PDB file of C-alpha atoms in Angstrom:
ATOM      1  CA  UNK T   1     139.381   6.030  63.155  1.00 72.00           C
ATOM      2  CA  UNK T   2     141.107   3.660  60.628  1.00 79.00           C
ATOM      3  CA  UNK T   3     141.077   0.925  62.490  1.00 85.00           C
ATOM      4  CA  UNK T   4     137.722  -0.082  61.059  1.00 90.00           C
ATOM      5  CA  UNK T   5     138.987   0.021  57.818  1.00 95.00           C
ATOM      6  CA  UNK T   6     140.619  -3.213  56.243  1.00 95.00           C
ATOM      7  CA  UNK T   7     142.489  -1.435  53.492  1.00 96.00           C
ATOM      8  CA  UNK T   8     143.947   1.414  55.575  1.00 96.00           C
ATOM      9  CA  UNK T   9     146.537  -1.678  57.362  1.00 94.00           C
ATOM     10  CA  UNK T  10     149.725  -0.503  56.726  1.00 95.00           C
ATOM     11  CA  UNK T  11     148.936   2.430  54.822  1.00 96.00           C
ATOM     12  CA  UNK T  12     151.117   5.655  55.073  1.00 95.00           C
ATOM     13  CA  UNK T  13     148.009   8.115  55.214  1.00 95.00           C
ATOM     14  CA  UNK T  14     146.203   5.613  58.177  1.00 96.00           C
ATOM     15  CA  UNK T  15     147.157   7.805  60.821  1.00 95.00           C
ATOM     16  CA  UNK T  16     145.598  11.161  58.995  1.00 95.00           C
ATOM     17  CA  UNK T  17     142.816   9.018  57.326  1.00 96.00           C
ATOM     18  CA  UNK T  18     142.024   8.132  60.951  1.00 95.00           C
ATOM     19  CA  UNK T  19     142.162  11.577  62.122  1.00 96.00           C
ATOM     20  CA  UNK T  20     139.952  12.775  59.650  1.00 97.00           C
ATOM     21  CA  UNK T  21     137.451  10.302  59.805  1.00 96.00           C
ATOM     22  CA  UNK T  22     137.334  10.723  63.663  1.00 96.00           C
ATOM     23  CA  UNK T  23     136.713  14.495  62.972  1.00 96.00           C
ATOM     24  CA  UNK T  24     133.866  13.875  60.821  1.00 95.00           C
ATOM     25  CA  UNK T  25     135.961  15.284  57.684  1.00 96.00           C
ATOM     26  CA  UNK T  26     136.125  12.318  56.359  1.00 96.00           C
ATOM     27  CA  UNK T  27     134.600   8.775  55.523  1.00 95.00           C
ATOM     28  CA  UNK T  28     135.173   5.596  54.075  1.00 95.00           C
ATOM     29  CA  UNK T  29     133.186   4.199  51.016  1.00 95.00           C
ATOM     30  CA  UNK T  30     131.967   1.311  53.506  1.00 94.00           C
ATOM     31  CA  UNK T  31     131.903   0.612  56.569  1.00 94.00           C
ATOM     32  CA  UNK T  32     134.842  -1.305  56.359  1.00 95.00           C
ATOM     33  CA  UNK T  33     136.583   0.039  53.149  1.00 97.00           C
ATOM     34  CA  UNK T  34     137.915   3.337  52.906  1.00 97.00           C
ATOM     35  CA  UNK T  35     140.177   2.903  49.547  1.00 97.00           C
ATOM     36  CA  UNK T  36     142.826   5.278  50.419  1.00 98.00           C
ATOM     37  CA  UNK T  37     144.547   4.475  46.461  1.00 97.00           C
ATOM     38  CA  UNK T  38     140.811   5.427  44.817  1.00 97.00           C
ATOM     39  CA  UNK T  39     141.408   8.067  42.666  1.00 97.00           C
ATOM     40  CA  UNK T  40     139.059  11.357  44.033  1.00 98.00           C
ATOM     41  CA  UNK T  41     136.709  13.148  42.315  1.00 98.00           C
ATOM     42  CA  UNK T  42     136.066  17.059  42.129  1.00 98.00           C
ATOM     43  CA  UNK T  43     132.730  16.357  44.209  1.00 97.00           C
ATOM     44  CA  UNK T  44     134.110  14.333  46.579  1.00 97.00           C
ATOM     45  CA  UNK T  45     136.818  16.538  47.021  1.00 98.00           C
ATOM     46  CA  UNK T  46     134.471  19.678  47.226  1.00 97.00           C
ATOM     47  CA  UNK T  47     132.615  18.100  49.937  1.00 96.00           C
ATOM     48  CA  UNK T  48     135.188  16.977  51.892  1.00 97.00           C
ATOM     49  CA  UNK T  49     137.097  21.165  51.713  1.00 97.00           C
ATOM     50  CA  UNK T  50     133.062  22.470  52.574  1.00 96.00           C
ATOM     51  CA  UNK T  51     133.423  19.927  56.142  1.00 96.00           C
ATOM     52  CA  UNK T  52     136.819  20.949  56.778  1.00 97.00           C
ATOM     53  CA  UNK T  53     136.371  24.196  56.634  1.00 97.00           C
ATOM     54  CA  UNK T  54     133.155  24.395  58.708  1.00 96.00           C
ATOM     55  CA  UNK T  55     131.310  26.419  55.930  1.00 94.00           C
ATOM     56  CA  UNK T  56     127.420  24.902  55.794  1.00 87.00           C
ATOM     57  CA  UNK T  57     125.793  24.059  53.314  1.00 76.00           C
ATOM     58  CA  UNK T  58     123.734  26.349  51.940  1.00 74.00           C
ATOM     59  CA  UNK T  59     120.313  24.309  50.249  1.00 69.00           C
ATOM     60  CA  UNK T  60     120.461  26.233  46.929  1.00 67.00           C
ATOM     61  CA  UNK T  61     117.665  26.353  44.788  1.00 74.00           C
ATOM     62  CA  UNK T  62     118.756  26.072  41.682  1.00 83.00           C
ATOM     63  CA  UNK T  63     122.604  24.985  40.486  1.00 89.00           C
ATOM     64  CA  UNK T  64     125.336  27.357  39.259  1.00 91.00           C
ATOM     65  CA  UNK T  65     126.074  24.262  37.138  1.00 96.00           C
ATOM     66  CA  UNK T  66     124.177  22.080  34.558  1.00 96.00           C
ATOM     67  CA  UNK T  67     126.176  19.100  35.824  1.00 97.00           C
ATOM     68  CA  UNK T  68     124.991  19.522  39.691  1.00 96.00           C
ATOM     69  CA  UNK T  69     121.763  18.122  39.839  1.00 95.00           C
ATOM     70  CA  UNK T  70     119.207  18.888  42.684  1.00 92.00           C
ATOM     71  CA  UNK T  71     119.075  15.229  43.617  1.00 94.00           C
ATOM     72  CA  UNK T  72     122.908  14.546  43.423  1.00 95.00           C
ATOM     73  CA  UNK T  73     124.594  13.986  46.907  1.00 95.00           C
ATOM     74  CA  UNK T  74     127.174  16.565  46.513  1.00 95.00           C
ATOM     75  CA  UNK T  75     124.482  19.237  45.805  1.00 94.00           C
ATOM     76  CA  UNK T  76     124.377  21.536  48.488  1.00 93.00           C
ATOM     77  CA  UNK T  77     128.380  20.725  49.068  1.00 94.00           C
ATOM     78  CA  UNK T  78     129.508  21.553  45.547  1.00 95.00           C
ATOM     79  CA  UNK T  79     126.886  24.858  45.218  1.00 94.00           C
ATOM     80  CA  UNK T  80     127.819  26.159  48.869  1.00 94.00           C
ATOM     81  CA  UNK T  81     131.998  25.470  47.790  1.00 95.00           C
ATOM     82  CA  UNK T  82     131.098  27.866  44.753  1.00 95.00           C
ATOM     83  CA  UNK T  83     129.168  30.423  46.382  1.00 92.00           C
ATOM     84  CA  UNK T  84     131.987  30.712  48.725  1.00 94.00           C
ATOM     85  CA  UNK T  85     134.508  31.168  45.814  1.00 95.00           C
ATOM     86  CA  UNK T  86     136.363  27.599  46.687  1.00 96.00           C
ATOM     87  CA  UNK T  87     136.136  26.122  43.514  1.00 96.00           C
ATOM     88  CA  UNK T  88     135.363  26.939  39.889  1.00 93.00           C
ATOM     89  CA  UNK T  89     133.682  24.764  37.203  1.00 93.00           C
ATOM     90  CA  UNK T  90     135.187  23.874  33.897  1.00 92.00           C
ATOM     91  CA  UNK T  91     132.801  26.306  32.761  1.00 93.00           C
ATOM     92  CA  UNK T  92     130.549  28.789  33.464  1.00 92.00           C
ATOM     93  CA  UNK T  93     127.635  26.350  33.555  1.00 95.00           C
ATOM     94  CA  UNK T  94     129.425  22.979  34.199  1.00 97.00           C
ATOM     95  CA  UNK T  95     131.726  21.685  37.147  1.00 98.00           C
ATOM     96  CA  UNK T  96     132.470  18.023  36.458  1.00 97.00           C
ATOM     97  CA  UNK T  97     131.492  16.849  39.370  1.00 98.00           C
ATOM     98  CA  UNK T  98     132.585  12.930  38.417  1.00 97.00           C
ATOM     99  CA  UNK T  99     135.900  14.002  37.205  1.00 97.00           C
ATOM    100  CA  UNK T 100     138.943  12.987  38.666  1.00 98.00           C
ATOM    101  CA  UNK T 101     140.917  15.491  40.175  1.00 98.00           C
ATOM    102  CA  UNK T 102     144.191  17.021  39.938  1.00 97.00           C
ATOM    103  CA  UNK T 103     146.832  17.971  42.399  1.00 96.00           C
ATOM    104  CA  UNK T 104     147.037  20.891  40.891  1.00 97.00           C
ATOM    105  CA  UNK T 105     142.655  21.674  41.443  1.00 97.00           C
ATOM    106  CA  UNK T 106     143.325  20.673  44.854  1.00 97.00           C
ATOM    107  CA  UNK T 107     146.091  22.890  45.567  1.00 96.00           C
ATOM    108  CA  UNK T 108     143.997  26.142  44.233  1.00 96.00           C
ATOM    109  CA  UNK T 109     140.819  25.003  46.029  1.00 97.00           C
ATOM    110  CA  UNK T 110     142.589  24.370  49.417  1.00 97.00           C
ATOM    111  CA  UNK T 111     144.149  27.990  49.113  1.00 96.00           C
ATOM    112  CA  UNK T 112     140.917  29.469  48.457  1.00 96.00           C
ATOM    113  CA  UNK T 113     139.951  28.100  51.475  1.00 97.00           C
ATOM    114  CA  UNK T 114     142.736  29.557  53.528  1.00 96.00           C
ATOM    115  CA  UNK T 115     142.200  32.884  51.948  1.00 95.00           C
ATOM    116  CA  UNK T 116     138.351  32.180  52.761  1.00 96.00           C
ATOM    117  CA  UNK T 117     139.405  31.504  56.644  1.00 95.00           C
ATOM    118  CA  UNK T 118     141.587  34.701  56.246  1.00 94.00           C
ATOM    119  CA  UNK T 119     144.793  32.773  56.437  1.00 92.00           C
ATOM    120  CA  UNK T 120     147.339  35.047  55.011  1.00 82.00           C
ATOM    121  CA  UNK T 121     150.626  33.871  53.468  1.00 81.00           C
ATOM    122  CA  UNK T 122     153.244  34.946  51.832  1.00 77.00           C
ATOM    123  CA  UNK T 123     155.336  32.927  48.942  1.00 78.00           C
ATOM    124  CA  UNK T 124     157.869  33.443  46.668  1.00 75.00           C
ATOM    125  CA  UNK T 125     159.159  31.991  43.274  1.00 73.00           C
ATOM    126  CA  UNK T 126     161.393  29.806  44.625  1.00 85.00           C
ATOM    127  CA  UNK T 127     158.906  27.907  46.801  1.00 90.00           C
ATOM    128  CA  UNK T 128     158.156  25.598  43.607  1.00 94.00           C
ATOM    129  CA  UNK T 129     161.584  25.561  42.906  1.00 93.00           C
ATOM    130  CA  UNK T 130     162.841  22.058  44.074  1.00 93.00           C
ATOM    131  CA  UNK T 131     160.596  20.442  41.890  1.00 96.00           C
ATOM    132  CA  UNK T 132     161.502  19.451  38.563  1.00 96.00           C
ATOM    133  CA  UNK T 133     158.143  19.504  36.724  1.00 97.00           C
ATOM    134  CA  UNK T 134     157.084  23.107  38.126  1.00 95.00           C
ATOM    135  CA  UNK T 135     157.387  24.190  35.013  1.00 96.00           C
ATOM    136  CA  UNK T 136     154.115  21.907  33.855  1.00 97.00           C
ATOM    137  CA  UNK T 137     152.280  23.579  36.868  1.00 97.00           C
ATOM    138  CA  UNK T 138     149.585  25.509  35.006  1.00 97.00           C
ATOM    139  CA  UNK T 139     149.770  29.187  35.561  1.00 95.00           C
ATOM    140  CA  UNK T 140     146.366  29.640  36.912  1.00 95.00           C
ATOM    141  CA  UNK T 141     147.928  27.070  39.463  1.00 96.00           C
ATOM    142  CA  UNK T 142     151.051  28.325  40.513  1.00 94.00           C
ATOM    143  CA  UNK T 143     149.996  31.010  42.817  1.00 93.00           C
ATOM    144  CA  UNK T 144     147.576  28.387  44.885  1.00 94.00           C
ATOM    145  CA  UNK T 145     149.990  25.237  44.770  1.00 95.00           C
ATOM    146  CA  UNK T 146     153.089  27.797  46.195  1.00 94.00           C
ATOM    147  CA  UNK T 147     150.961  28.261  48.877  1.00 94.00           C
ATOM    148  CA  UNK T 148     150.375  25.442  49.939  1.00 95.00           C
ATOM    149  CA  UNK T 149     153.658  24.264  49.709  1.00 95.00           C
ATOM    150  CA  UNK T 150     155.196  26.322  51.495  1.00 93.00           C
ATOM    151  CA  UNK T 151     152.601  25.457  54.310  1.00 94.00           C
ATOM    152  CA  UNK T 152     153.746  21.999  54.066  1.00 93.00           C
ATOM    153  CA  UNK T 153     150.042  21.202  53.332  1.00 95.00           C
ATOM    154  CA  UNK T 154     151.019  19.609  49.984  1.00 92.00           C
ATOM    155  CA  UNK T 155     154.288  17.879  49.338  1.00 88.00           C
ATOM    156  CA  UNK T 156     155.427  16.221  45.834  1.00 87.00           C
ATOM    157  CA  UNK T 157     154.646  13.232  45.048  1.00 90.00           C
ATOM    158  CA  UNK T 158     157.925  12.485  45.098  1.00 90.00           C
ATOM    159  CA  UNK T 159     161.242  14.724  46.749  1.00 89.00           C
ATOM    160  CA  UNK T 160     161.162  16.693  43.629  1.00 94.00           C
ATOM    161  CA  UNK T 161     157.727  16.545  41.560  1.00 96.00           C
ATOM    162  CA  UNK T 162     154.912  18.004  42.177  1.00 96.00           C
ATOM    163  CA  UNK T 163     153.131  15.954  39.606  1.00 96.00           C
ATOM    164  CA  UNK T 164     150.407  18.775  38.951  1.00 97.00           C
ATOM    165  CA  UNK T 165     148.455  17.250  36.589  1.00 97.00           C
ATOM    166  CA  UNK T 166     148.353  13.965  38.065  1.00 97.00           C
ATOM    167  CA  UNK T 167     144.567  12.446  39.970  1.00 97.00           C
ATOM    168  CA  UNK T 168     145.227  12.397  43.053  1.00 96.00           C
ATOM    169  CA  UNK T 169     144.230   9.496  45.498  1.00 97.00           C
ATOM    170  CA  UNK T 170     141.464   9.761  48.449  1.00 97.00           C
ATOM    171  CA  UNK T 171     144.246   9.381  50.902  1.00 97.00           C
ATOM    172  CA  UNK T 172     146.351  11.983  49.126  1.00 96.00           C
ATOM    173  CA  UNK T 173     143.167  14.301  49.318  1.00 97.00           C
ATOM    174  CA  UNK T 174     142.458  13.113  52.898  1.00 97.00           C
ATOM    175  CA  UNK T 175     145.730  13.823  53.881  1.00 96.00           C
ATOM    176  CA  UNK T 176     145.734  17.405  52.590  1.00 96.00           C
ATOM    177  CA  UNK T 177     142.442  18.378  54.004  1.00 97.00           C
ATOM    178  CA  UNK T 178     143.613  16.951  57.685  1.00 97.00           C
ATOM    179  CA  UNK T 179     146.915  19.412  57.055  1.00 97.00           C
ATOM    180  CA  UNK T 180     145.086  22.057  55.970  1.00 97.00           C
ATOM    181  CA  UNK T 181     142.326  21.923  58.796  1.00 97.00           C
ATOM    182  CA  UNK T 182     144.994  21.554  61.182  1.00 96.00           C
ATOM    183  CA  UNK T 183     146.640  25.272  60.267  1.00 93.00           C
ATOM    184  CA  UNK T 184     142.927  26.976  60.605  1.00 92.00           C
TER     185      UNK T 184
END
């Protein structure tokens, strides 16, 4: 768990981190470092919904994107997350896998997984409403970030914002993914 990671002492997501990490969701960038304030990227993040979620993966041949190459680490986890419908590149052809990403991206991709694991739920308008920058919530966004909301999977960053367009931090991400595999 997080006890054999330095930088998690004190931290408010040790306790998930651990959890996660224990569960094999999750690791640190060492074997002694984790850096829970790291910003994410959309590969890391990819690979990290694929384990969650249980969904293997699937040794493409070729990449739906330009920007996964065969001999990249997140291959198989970033192809098998698209072929599943879990995440979307940029483009057509390109994903960004070194990109940081947003709380928003993470919102959408963790309700495509639920939808993927056939978890149903129902939201409403007002689930966005106490926070004060939903309006900046893109609209491709607001359907996926409502629902996970109002599973309590993603709070704001703060008691009212959202902070949509934000990067969000591995223990932000870490912390999502544990809350998220704990309602499948």
């Amino acid at each position: 768990g997080a006890e054999k990671f330095t930088d998690l002492t004190g931290h408010w997501a040790a306790a998930e981190i651990g959890n996660a990490v224990k569960l094999g969701i999750a690791s640190g960038i060492s074997p002694t470092q984790f850096a829970p304030d790291r910003n994410i990227t959309r590969a890391e993040f990819a690979a990290l919904l694929t384990r969650a979620i249980g969904l293997k993966n699937t040794p493409s041949i070729q990449s739906r994107f330009s920007d996964v190459t065969t001999d990249a680490w997140y291959f198989n986890a970033v192809n098998s997350a698209a072929e599943a419908g879990l995440v979307s590149g940029y483009t057509v052809s390109t994903f960004a896998p070194e990109e940081r990403i947003t709380r928003e991206q993470m919102a959408v991709m963790i309700s495509r997984a639920l939808a993927y694991k056939n978890k149903q739920v129902n939201t409403s308008d007002s689930t966005l409403s106490k926070f004060t920058d939903r309006g900046q919530i893109s609209s491709w966004a607001q359907q996926g970030s409502g629902i996970v909301v109002q599973l309590g999977i993603v709070t704001g960053r703060s008691a009212d914002t959202f902070a949509p367009h934000q990067n969000a931090t591995r223990a932000e991400a870490t912390a999502m993914i544990l809350r998220m595999y704990k309602q499948l």
